[in-house]
Short mmCIF file of C-alpha atoms in Angstrom, two decimals:
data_model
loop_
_atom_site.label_atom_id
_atom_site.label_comp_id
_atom_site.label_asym_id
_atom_site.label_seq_id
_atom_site.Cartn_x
_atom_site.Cartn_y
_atom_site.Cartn_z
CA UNK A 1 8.48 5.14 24.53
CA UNK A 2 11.83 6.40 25.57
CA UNK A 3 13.73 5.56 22.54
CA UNK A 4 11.13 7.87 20.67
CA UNK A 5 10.65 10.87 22.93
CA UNK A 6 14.77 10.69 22.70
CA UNK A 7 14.89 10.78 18.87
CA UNK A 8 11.75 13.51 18.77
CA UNK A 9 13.95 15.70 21.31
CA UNK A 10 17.13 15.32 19.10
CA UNK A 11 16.03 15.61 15.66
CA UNK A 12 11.91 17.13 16.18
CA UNK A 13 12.44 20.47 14.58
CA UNK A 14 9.84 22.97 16.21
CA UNK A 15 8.11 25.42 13.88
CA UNK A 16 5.69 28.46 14.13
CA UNK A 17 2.29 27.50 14.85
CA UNK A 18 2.62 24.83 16.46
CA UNK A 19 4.41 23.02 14.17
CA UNK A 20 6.49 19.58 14.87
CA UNK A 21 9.06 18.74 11.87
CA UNK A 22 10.15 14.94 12.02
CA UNK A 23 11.07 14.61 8.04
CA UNK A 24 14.05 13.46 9.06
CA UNK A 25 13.06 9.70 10.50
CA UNK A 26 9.13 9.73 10.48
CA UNK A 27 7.40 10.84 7.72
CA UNK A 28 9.46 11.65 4.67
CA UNK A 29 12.95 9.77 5.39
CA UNK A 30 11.82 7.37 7.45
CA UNK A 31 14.30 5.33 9.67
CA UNK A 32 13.04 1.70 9.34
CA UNK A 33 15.08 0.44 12.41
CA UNK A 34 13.01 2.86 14.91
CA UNK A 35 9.79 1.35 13.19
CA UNK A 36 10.82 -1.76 13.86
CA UNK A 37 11.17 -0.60 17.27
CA UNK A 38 7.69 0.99 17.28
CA UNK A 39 5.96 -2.05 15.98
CA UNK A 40 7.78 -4.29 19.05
CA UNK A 41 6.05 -1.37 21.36
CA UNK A 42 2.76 -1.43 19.95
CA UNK A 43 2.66 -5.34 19.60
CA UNK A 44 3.47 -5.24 23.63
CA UNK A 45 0.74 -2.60 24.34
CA UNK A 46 -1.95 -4.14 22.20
CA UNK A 47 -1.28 -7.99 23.58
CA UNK A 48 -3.51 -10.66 23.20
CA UNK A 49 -6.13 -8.82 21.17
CA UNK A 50 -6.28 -11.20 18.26
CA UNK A 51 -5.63 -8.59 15.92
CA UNK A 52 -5.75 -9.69 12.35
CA UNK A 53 -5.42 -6.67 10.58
CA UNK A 54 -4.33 -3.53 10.27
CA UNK A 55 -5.57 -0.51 8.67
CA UNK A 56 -3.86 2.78 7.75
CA UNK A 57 -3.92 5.68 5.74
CA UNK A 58 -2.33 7.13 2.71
CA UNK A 59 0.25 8.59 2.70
CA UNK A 60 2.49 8.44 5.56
CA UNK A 61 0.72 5.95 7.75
CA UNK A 62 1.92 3.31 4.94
CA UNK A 63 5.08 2.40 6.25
CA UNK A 64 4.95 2.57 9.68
CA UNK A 65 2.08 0.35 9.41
CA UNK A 66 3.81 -2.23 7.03
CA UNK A 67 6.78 -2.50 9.43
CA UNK A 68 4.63 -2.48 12.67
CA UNK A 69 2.44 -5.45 10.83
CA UNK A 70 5.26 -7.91 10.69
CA UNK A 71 5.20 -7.67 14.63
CA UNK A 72 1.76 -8.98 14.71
CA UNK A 73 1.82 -11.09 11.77
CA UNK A 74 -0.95 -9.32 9.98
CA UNK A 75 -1.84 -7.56 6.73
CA UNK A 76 -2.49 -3.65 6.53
CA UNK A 77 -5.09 -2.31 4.36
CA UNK A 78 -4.84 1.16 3.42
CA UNK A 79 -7.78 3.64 3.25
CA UNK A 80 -7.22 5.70 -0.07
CA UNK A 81 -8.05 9.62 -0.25
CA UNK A 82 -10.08 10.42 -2.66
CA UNK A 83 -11.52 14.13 -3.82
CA UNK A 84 -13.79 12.69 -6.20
CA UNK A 85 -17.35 11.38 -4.63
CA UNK A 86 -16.71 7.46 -5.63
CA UNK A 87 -20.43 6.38 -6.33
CA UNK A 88 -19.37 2.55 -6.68
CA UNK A 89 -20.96 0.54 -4.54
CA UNK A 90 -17.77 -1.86 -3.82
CA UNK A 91 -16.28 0.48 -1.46
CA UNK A 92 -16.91 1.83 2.43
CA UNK A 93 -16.60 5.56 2.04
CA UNK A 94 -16.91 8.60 4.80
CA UNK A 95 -15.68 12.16 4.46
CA UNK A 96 -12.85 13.48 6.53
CA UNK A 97 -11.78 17.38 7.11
CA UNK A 98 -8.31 18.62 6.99
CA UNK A 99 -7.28 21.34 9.06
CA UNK A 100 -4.17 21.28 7.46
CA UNK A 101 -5.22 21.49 4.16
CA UNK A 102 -8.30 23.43 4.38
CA UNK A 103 -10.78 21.17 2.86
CA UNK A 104 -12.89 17.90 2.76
CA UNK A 105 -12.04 14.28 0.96
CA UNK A 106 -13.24 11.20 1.46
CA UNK A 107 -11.61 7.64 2.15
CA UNK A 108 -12.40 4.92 0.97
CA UNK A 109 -11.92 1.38 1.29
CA UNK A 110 -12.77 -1.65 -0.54
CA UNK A 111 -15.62 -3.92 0.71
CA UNK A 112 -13.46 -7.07 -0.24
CA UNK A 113 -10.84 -6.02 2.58
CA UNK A 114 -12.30 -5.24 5.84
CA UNK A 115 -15.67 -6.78 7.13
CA UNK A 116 -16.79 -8.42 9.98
CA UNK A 117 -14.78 -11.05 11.71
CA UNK A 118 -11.60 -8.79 11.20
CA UNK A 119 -10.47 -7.43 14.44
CA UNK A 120 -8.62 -4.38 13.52
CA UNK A 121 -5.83 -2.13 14.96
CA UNK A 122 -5.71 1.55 13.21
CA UNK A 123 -2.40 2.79 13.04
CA UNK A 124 -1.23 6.14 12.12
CA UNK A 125 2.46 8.66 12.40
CA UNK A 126 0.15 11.53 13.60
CA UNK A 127 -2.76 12.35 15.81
CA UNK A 128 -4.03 16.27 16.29
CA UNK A 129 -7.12 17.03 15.76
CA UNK A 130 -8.13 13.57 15.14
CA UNK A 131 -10.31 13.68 11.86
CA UNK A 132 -8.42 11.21 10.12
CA UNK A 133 -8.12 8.40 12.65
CA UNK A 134 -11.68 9.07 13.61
CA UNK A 135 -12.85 8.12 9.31
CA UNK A 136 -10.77 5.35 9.82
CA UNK A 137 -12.50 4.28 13.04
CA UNK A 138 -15.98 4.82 10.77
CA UNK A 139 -15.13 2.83 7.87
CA UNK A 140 -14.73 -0.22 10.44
CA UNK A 141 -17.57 0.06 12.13
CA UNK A 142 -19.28 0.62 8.87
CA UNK A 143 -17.90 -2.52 7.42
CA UNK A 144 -19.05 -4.65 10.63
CA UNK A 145 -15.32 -5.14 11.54
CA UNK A 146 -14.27 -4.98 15.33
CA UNK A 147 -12.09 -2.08 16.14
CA UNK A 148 -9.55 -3.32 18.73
CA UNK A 149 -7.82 -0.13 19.20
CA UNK A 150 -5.49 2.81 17.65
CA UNK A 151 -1.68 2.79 17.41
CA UNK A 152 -0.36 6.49 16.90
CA UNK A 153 3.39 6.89 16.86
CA UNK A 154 3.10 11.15 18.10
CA UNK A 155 0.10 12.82 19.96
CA UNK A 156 -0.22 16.41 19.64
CA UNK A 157 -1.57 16.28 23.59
CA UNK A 158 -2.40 20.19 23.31
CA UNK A 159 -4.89 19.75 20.54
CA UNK A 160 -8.09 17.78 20.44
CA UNK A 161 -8.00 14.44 19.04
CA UNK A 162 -6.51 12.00 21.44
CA UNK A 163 -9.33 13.36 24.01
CA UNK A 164 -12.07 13.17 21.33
CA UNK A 165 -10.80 9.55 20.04
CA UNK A 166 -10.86 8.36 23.60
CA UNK A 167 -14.13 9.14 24.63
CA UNK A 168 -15.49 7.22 22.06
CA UNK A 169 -14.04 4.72 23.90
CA UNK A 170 -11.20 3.64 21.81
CA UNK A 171 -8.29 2.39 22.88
CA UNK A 172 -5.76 4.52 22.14
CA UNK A 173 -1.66 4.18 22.55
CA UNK A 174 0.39 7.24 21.50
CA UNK A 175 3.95 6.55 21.80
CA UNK A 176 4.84 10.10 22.70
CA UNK A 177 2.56 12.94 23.51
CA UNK A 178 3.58 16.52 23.31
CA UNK A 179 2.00 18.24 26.08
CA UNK A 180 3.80 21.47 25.08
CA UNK A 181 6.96 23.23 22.83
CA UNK A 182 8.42 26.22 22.70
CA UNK A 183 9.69 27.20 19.18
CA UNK A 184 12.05 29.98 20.58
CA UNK A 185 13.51 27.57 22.82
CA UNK A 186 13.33 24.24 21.29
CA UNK A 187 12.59 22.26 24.36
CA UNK A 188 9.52 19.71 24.04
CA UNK A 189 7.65 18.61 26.98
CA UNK A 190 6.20 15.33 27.00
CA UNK A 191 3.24 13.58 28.81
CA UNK A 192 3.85 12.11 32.00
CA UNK A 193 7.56 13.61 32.06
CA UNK A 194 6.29 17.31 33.43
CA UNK A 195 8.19 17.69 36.54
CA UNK B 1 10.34 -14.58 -8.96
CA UNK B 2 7.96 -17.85 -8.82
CA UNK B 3 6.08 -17.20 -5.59
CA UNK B 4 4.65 -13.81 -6.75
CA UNK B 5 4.20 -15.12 -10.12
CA UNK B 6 2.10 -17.75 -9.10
CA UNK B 7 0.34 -15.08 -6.50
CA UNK B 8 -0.40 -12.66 -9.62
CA UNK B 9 -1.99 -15.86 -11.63
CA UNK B 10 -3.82 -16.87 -8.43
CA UNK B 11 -5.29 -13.43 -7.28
CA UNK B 12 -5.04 -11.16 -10.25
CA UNK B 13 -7.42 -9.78 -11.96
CA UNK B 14 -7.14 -8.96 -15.34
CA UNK B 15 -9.72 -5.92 -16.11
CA UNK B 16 -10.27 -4.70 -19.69
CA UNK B 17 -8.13 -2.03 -20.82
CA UNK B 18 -4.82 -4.08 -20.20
CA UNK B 19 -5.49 -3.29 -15.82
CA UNK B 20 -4.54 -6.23 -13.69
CA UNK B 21 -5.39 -5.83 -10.55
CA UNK B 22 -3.50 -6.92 -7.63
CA UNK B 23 -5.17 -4.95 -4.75
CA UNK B 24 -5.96 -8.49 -2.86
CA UNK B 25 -1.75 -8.37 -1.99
CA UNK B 26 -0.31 -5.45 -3.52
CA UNK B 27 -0.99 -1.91 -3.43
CA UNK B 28 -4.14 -1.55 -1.41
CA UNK B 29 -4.27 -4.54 0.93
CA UNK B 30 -0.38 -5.92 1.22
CA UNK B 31 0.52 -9.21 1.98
CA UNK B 32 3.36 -8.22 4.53
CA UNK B 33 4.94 -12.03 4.58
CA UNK B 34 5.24 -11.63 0.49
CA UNK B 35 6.86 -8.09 1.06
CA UNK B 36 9.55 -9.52 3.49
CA UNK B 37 10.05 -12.42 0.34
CA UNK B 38 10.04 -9.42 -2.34
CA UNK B 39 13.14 -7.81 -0.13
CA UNK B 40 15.25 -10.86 0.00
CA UNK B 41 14.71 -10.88 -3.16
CA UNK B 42 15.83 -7.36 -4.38
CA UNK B 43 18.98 -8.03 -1.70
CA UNK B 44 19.66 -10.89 -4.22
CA UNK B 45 19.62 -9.15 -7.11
CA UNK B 46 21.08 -5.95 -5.87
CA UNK B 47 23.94 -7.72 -3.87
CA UNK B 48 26.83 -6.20 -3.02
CA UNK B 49 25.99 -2.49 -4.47
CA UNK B 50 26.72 -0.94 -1.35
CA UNK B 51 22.76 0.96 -1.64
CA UNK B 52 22.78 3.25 1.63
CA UNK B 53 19.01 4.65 0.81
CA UNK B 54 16.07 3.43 -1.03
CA UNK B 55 13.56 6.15 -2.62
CA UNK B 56 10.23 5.15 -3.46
CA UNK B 57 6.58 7.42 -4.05
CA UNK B 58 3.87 7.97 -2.60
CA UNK B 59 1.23 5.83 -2.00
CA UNK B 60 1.78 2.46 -2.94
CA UNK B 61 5.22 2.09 -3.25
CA UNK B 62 5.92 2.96 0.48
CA UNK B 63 4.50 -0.03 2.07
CA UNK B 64 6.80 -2.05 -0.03
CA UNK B 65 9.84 0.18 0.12
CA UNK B 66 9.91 0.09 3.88
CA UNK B 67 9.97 -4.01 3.89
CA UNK B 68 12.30 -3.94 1.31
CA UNK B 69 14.50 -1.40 3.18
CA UNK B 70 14.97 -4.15 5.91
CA UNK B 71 16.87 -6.40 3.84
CA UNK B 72 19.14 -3.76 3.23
CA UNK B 73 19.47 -1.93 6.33
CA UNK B 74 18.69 1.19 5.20
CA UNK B 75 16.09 4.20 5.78
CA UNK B 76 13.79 5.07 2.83
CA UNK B 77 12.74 8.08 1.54
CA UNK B 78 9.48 8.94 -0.22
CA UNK B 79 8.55 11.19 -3.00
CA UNK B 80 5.61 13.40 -2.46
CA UNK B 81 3.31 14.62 -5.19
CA UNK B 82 1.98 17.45 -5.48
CA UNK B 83 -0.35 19.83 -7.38
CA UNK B 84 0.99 23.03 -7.19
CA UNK B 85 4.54 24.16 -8.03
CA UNK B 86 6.51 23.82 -4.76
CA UNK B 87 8.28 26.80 -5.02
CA UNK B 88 10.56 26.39 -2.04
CA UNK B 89 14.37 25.93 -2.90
CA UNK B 90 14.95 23.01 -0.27
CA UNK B 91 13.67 20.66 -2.73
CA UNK B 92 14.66 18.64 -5.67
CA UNK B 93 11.66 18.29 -7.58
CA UNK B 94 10.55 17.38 -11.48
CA UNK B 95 6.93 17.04 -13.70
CA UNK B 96 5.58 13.29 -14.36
CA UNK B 97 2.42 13.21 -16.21
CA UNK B 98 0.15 10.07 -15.52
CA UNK B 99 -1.38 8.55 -18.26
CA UNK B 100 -3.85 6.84 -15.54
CA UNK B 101 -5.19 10.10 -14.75
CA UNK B 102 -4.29 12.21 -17.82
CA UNK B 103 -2.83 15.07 -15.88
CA UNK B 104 0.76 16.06 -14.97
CA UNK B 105 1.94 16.31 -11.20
CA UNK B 106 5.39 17.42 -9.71
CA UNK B 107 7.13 15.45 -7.46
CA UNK B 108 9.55 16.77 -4.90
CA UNK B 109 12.30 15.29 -1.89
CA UNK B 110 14.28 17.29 0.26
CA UNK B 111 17.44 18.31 -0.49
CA UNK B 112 18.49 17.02 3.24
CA UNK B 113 17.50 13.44 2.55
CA UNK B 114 19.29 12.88 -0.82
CA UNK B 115 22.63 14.09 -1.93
CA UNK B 116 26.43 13.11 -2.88
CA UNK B 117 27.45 10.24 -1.20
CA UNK B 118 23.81 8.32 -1.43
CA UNK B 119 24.00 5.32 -3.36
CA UNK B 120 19.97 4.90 -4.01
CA UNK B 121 17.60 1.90 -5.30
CA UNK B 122 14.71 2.89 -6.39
CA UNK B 123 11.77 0.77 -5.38
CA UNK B 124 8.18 0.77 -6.69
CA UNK B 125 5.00 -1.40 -7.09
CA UNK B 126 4.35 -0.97 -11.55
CA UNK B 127 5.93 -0.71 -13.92
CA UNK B 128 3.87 0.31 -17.36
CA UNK B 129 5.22 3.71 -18.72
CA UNK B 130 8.13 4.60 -16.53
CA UNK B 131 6.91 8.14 -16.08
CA UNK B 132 7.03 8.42 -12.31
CA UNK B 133 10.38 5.77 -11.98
CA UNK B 134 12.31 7.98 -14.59
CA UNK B 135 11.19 11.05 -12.37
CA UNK B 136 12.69 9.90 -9.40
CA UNK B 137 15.70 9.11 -11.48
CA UNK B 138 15.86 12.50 -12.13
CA UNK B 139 15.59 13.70 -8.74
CA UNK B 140 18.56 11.04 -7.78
CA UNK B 141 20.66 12.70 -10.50
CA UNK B 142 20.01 16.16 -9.46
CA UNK B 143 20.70 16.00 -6.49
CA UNK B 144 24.35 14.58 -7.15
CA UNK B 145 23.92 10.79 -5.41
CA UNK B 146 24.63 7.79 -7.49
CA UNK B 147 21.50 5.53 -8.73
CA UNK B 148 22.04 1.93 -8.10
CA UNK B 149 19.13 0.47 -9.82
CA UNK B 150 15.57 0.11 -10.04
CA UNK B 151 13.55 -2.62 -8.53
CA UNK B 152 9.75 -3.05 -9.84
CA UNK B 153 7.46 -5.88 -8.42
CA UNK B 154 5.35 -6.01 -11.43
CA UNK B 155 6.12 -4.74 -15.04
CA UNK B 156 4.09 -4.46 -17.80
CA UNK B 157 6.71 -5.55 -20.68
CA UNK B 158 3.92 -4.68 -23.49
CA UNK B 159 4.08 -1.27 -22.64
CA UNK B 160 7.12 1.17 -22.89
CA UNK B 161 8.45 1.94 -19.78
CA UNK B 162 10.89 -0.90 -19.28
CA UNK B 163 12.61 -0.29 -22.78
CA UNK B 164 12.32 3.00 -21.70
CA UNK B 165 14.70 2.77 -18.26
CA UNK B 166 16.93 0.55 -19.84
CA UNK B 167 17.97 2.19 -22.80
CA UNK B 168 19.03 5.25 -20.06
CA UNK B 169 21.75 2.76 -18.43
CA UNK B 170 19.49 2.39 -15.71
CA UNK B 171 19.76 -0.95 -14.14
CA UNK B 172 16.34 -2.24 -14.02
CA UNK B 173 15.51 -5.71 -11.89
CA UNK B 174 11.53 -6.30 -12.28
CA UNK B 175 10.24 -9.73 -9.92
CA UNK B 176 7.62 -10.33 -12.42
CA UNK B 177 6.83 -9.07 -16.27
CA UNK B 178 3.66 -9.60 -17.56
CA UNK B 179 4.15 -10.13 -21.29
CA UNK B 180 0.61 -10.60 -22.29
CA UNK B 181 -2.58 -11.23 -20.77
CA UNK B 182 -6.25 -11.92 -22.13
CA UNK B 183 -9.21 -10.89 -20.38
CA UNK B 184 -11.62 -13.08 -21.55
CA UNK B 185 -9.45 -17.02 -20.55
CA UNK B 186 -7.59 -15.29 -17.56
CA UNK B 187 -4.46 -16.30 -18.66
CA UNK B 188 -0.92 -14.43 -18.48
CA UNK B 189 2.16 -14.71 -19.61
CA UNK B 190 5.44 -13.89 -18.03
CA UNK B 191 8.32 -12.95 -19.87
CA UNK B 192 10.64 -16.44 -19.59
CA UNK B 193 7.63 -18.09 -19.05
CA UNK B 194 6.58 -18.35 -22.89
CA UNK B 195 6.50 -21.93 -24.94
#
């Protein structure tokens, strides 16, 4: 998605290890015109699925996923990260492990909202290593749900997830995919646009 | 705002303890056609304030924040919270405690996403102590932007937090406040509402 790769390449701020700063529009400020944008995208590369919901994660999947919704017509459900087992038995649960943050939660989400006859598109700002979108992928399966595919608005191409996601066989659109950046530089490469 | 209080009295649940629960639609799955209502709604009430940003907090109030932000036109901005004293001086950033979960959290935005010049609406999902909307009134006023107002889908108006904003000079618009409600008949009563 042009529009995006443009905005990452003007405003993406590259830091040390690998790092990809987009406070500025994605996930902190968030610039609700370019989601609208995103959802339009998404809605053309997940046609005729029969989507009926969508399900994200707190925190910064939220809004991109309530904007992208109203381009399908749909309601999001959000999985909720929780460091405290939840023992009730009302909720789908599986534990996910953040390289980021050095530990283990869970999500959870409630029985009432997902279950089968829901055909469900996963939606998220970020995929890297892929631990997150994969519990979200569980907790449908889990609650009998179809999982039509994953939306991600940036790919980190150079690290693991999109290649573990999609041999599970998921369908999986990333918007943009870093293939490569150079902090000292700035410059960001892209999927598909190596020369 | 009729429509959502005749949603709250259809899918509410009122819980003992004085919870009513409004995950079905609200804040854990959301009912994106009753978000894009909610926004023309808040562009009703807030008409003709010039608002150039809305600032909302993590996690529930994002989904609705970014619908809302459509009717206006303008990008949103999220609060984090976090644990452990951000210590960095690129953010604005103040203590709520949370009676929900009896502890006391810091929230924090980025000085680059709110300054002089903003004109902000805050936007949340509750209303029931004002703890977390009179901390990101405190953020707007620290970092030097003007607060337009406040804009709550639900408040509790038997607990403090809506005397509470007001008496500050805050202008507070709330779509629906519960007055009273009984757990054992299901009933509530909006404020207005009352014979």
């Amino acid at each position: 998605m042009q529009l995006l790769k443009d905005r990452i390449r003007k405003d993406g701020k590259i830091k040390a290890g690998n790092v990809l700063k987009v406070d500025s529009f994605l996930n902190h400020q968030m610039d609700i015109d370019l989601f609208q944008e995103i959802g339009k995208e998404f809605k053309r590369r997940f046609a005729g699925l029969q989507i009926n919901k969508i399900l994200t994660i707190e925190a910064s999947g939220i809004g991109i996923a309530c904007v992208v919704a109203q381009s399908f017509g749909v309601p999001v459900v959000f999985a909720k990260k929780t460091k405290t087992k939840n023992i009730a038995g009302d909720v789908y649960t599986t534990s996910v492990e953040s390289f980021t943050h050095g530990r283990v939660y869970d999500i959870i989400v409630s029985r009432e909202f997902l279950g089968a006859g829901d055909k469900v598109l996963l939606i998220d700002d970020f995929l890297a290593n892929g631990k997150a979108l994969e519990g979200l992928a569980r907790l449908v399966w889990a609650s009998g749900a179809e999982l039509a595919g994953a939306g991600i608005v940036i790919e980190k191409g150079f690290q693991v997830g999109g290649q573990m996601i999609r041999s599970q066989g998921i369908l999986l659109e990333s918007l943009a995919i870093v293939e490569r950046m150079d902090e000292e530089t700035g410059t960001i490469v892209f999927r598909g646009d190596e020369e």
